[in-house]
Amino acid sequence: MAKQFLDENFLLETKTAQTLYHEYAKQMPIIDYHCHLPPDQIANDKQFENLTQIWLYGDHYKWRAMRTNGVDEAYCTGDKSDYEKFEKWAETVPYTMRNPLYHWTHMELQRYFDVHDILDASTARKIYDECTAKLQTPEYSVRNILRKMNVKTVCTTDDPVDSLEHHQKVKDDGFEIPIIPAWRPDAAMNVANAANFVAYTKKLEAASGVHIIFFKDFLDALKKRHDFFATMGCSVSDHGLEQIYAEDYTEHEIHGIFDKVYGGHELSLEEQNKFRSAMLVYFAEWDHEKGWVQQFHLGAIRNNNLKAMRELGPDTGWDSIGDFPQARAISKFLGGLIDRDKLTKTILYNLNPADNELMATMIGNFNDGSAPGKIQWGSGWWFLDQKDGMIRQMNALSNMGLLSKFVGMLTDSRSFLSFPRHEYFRRILCNLFGNDVENGELPANIEWIGQVIQDICFNNANKYFNLQLK
């Protein structure tokens, strides 16, 4: 007899898995330690006008699916009305079966709106109207959505030149859920285009109040911003890179490279990579000095469609998995830091699943006993934050490390409706343990396994990020 779609035991194949989820994992709060939620919307406690605005705006996962289904760009990022865009998404949903979007879509409708209909062209109007009506009520303001989903902390993603004024407003308002900025200095080391780098440096100059002429000034300005972020509660950095850069360089070379690019001259690839390598070391040492956690998201090849990049800009759904070499540079970078006693807590994420075992074994090289799971391999990211990707990541981590010390899931999302991804992860986690118990591969010590699952869902991250949440 077929199970009902998305019932209470969704993804839970055994009685033990069901017990582990319902009695241990389900009630655990959420720490979303890496996402791209807009801080201004939290600061202003935004109330969305309709379902399209909260669900489809900025969601390149959905846009990719719609384009693949033959939907014109006007219904994705173009000027069609919000309902027309939603209607095209509803028409696409039935074709997303076996893509995680199908699960996420219906989990989000159920968890946020108590809508249990299957979304397709025939139900689009009813679902749109019902959800849009609910979004008009105070219960569905941004802050109340975070409360509804039992979120205890959110870490946003912020450039060094950001004012963090919205984080300050949230704090001044006394909002009980900490909204913590995360230092994301990618633009400060992106020297592939001289004009863009000069323009960014001028923004940094304005934000820091440091007049920038030489490389030392550039560093002083960034360090001043790093210090400012710390005063705003920041304790996490994040880098989105194709790969770690770990080229040999001298300080004299870096000063000369800065002078060249800041003078408007293009750099060779070798010069670019030396500069990036130097900046990564500076950032890592500053993070260590403050006891921050540093995160590295590695392996995306971005903006592949040049025409779309020109017309729509970045982060609109034209990125994919890259095949960059990772091991030697990670080893050299982390090894150099630990050799100088400058290695802070670190989380590595890979986008290419071919690197799974590489990451699972690499983190064990640099754990020094100073903190449980000091060097982490992050959860399945981006194209891998789906059932198969999560299972493969957790199996590799189990085989080659300690899954019990894993800091668990994050949304990495721009949408306030993405928190069921934590539930999705937790169900998969409980199913893995439950199957092992019922296969006789683990003892039926449900209390201990339940504690391990609660640690992975919440407790480990709470300790790792020094949040001291209850």
Short mmCIF file of N, CA, C and O in Angstrom, two decimals, residues 380-437:
data_model
loop_
_atom_site.label_atom_id
_atom_site.label_comp_id
_atom_site.label_asym_id
_atom_site.label_seq_id
_atom_site.Cartn_x
_atom_site.Cartn_y
_atom_site.Cartn_z
N GLY A 380 25.59 19.52 2.76
CA GLY A 380 25.39 19.61 1.31
C GLY A 380 24.92 21.00 0.92
O GLY A 380 23.91 21.48 1.43
N TRP A 381 25.62 21.63 0.00
CA TRP A 381 25.43 23.05 -0.31
C TRP A 381 24.91 23.24 -1.72
O TRP A 381 25.37 22.57 -2.64
N TRP A 382 23.96 24.16 -1.89
CA TRP A 382 23.45 24.63 -3.17
C TRP A 382 22.87 23.48 -3.97
O TRP A 382 21.79 23.01 -3.67
N PHE A 383 23.56 23.03 -5.01
CA PHE A 383 23.03 21.94 -5.82
C PHE A 383 23.02 20.61 -5.06
O PHE A 383 22.42 19.64 -5.51
N LEU A 384 23.68 20.56 -3.92
CA LEU A 384 23.78 19.32 -3.15
C LEU A 384 22.88 19.31 -1.92
O LEU A 384 22.90 18.35 -1.16
N ASP A 385 22.09 20.38 -1.70
CA ASP A 385 21.23 20.38 -0.50
C ASP A 385 19.90 19.71 -0.82
O ASP A 385 18.83 20.27 -0.69
N GLN A 386 20.01 18.46 -1.26
CA GLN A 386 18.85 17.62 -1.57
C GLN A 386 19.11 16.24 -0.99
O GLN A 386 20.18 15.98 -0.42
N LYS A 387 18.12 15.37 -1.08
CA LYS A 387 18.17 14.09 -0.40
C LYS A 387 19.45 13.31 -0.70
O LYS A 387 20.18 12.91 0.21
N ASP A 388 19.75 13.10 -1.95
CA ASP A 388 20.93 12.32 -2.32
C ASP A 388 22.21 13.02 -1.86
O ASP A 388 23.13 12.38 -1.33
N GLY A 389 22.28 14.35 -2.06
CA GLY A 389 23.48 15.10 -1.67
C GLY A 389 23.72 15.05 -0.17
O GLY A 389 24.86 14.90 0.28
N MET A 390 22.64 15.17 0.61
CA MET A 390 22.79 15.12 2.07
C MET A 390 23.21 13.74 2.54
O MET A 390 24.07 13.60 3.42
N ILE A 391 22.60 12.71 1.96
CA ILE A 391 22.95 11.35 2.36
C ILE A 391 24.41 11.06 2.05
O ILE A 391 25.15 10.51 2.88
N ARG A 392 24.86 11.45 0.86
CA ARG A 392 26.24 11.19 0.47
C ARG A 392 27.21 11.95 1.37
O ARG A 392 28.25 11.41 1.76
N GLN A 393 26.87 13.19 1.71
CA GLN A 393 27.73 13.98 2.59
C GLN A 393 27.81 13.35 3.98
O GLN A 393 28.91 13.18 4.54
N MET A 394 26.66 12.97 4.53
CA MET A 394 26.67 12.41 5.89
C MET A 394 27.30 11.02 5.93
O MET A 394 27.95 10.67 6.91
N ASN A 395 27.13 10.24 4.87
CA ASN A 395 27.78 8.93 4.85
C ASN A 395 29.30 9.07 4.77
O ASN A 395 30.03 8.35 5.47
N ALA A 396 29.78 9.98 3.94
CA ALA A 396 31.23 10.17 3.83
C ALA A 396 31.79 10.70 5.15
O ALA A 396 32.86 10.25 5.61
N LEU A 397 31.08 11.64 5.78
CA LEU A 397 31.54 12.18 7.06
C LEU A 397 31.52 11.09 8.13
O LEU A 397 32.44 11.00 8.95
N SER A 398 30.49 10.24 8.13
CA SER A 398 30.43 9.13 9.08
C SER A 398 31.59 8.17 8.90
O SER A 398 32.21 7.72 9.87
N ASN A 399 31.90 7.86 7.65
CA ASN A 399 32.94 6.87 7.35
C ASN A 399 34.33 7.37 7.69
O ASN A 399 35.21 6.58 8.07
N MET A 400 34.55 8.67 7.58
CA MET A 400 35.91 9.19 7.66
C MET A 400 36.11 10.23 8.75
O MET A 400 37.20 10.78 8.91
N GLY A 401 35.06 10.53 9.50
CA GLY A 401 35.16 11.51 10.58
C GLY A 401 34.17 11.18 11.67
O GLY A 401 33.85 10.01 11.90
N LEU A 402 33.64 12.20 12.33
CA LEU A 402 32.67 12.01 13.40
C LEU A 402 31.39 12.79 13.05
O LEU A 402 31.32 14.01 13.26
N LEU A 403 30.40 12.08 12.52
CA LEU A 403 29.12 12.72 12.24
C LEU A 403 28.52 13.31 13.51
O LEU A 403 27.83 14.33 13.47
N SER A 404 28.81 12.69 14.64
CA SER A 404 28.26 13.14 15.93
C SER A 404 28.69 14.56 16.29
O SER A 404 28.02 15.22 17.10
N LYS A 405 29.79 15.06 15.72
CA LYS A 405 30.27 16.42 16.02
C LYS A 405 29.93 17.43 14.92
O LYS A 405 30.40 18.57 14.94
N PHE A 406 29.10 17.03 13.98
CA PHE A 406 28.70 17.84 12.84
C PHE A 406 27.79 18.98 13.30
O PHE A 406 26.90 18.78 14.13
N VAL A 407 27.98 20.19 12.73
CA VAL A 407 27.16 21.34 13.11
C VAL A 407 25.87 21.45 12.31
O VAL A 407 25.10 22.40 12.49
N GLY A 408 25.61 20.50 11.43
CA GLY A 408 24.29 20.38 10.84
C GLY A 408 23.96 21.34 9.72
O GLY A 408 24.82 21.82 9.00
N MET A 409 22.67 21.63 9.59
CA MET A 409 22.09 22.26 8.40
C MET A 409 22.03 23.77 8.49
O MET A 409 22.04 24.37 9.57
N LEU A 410 21.94 24.40 7.34
CA LEU A 410 21.75 25.83 7.16
C LEU A 410 20.87 26.02 5.94
O LEU A 410 20.74 25.10 5.13
N THR A 411 20.28 27.19 5.75
CA THR A 411 19.42 27.35 4.56
C THR A 411 20.17 27.87 3.35
O THR A 411 19.82 27.54 2.22
N ASP A 412 21.18 28.74 3.54
CA ASP A 412 21.87 29.39 2.42
C ASP A 412 20.87 30.02 1.46
O ASP A 412 21.06 30.00 0.26
N SER A 413 19.80 30.58 1.99
CA SER A 413 18.68 31.03 1.16
C SER A 413 18.43 32.52 1.29
O SER A 413 18.80 33.15 2.27
N ARG A 414 17.75 33.05 0.26
CA ARG A 414 17.29 34.44 0.29
C ARG A 414 15.82 34.53 0.67
O ARG A 414 15.25 35.61 0.66
N SER A 415 15.18 33.41 0.96
CA SER A 415 13.74 33.37 1.18
C SER A 415 13.40 33.06 2.63
O SER A 415 13.99 32.16 3.24
N PHE A 416 12.41 33.77 3.16
CA PHE A 416 11.94 33.50 4.52
C PHE A 416 11.08 32.24 4.59
O PHE A 416 10.68 31.83 5.67
N LEU A 417 10.81 31.64 3.44
CA LEU A 417 10.03 30.40 3.42
C LEU A 417 10.91 29.15 3.29
O LEU A 417 10.40 28.07 3.02
N SER A 418 12.20 29.28 3.50
CA SER A 418 13.13 28.17 3.26
C SER A 418 13.44 27.34 4.50
O SER A 418 14.19 26.36 4.40
N PHE A 419 12.90 27.68 5.65
CA PHE A 419 13.31 26.97 6.87
C PHE A 419 12.90 25.50 6.92
O PHE A 419 13.53 24.72 7.65
N PRO A 420 11.90 25.04 6.17
CA PRO A 420 11.66 23.59 6.13
C PRO A 420 12.83 22.78 5.58
O PRO A 420 12.83 21.55 5.72
N ARG A 421 13.82 23.43 5.01
CA ARG A 421 15.02 22.68 4.61
C ARG A 421 15.70 22.07 5.83
O ARG A 421 16.34 21.02 5.72
N HIS A 422 15.58 22.71 6.98
CA HIS A 422 16.11 22.12 8.21
C HIS A 422 15.33 20.85 8.56
O HIS A 422 15.92 19.84 8.95
N GLU A 423 14.01 20.90 8.42
CA GLU A 423 13.20 19.71 8.68
C GLU A 423 13.56 18.59 7.71
O GLU A 423 13.67 17.42 8.09
N TYR A 424 13.73 18.94 6.45
CA TYR A 424 14.10 17.97 5.41
C TYR A 424 15.40 17.25 5.81
O TYR A 424 15.49 16.02 5.78
N PHE A 425 16.38 18.03 6.20
CA PHE A 425 17.66 17.49 6.65
C PHE A 425 17.47 16.59 7.87
O PHE A 425 18.04 15.49 7.94
N ARG A 426 16.70 17.03 8.82
CA ARG A 426 16.52 16.26 10.06
C ARG A 426 15.83 14.93 9.81
O ARG A 426 16.17 13.91 10.43
N ARG A 427 14.86 14.91 8.93
CA ARG A 427 14.19 13.65 8.59
C ARG A 427 15.18 12.68 7.93
O ARG A 427 15.18 11.48 8.24
N ILE A 428 16.01 13.19 7.05
CA ILE A 428 17.00 12.35 6.38
C ILE A 428 18.01 11.83 7.40
O ILE A 428 18.39 10.64 7.37
N LEU A 429 18.46 12.69 8.29
CA LEU A 429 19.39 12.30 9.35
C LEU A 429 18.80 11.19 10.22
O LEU A 429 19.45 10.16 10.48
N CYS A 430 17.57 11.36 10.67
CA CYS A 430 16.92 10.35 11.52
C CYS A 430 16.71 9.05 10.77
O CYS A 430 16.82 7.96 11.36
N ASN A 431 16.43 9.14 9.48
CA ASN A 431 16.23 7.93 8.70
C ASN A 431 17.52 7.13 8.58
O ASN A 431 17.52 5.89 8.65
N LEU A 432 18.66 7.82 8.43
CA LEU A 432 19.95 7.12 8.36
C LEU A 432 20.21 6.34 9.64
O LEU A 432 20.55 5.14 9.60
N PHE A 433 20.05 7.00 10.77
CA PHE A 433 20.27 6.31 12.05
C PHE A 433 19.23 5.22 12.29
O PHE A 433 19.55 4.13 12.76
N GLY A 434 17.98 5.51 11.96
CA GLY A 434 16.92 4.54 12.17
C GLY A 434 17.13 3.26 11.38
O GLY A 434 16.94 2.15 11.90
N ASN A 435 17.54 3.41 10.13
CA ASN A 435 17.81 2.23 9.31
C ASN A 435 18.96 1.40 9.89
O ASN A 435 18.90 0.17 9.90
N ASP A 436 20.00 2.08 10.37
CA ASP A 436 21.14 1.37 10.95
C ASP A 436 20.72 0.57 12.19
O ASP A 436 21.17 -0.56 12.40
N VAL A 437 19.86 1.16 13.02
CA VAL A 437 19.39 0.46 14.21
C VAL A 437 18.60 -0.78 13.81
O VAL A 437 18.82 -1.89 14.32
#
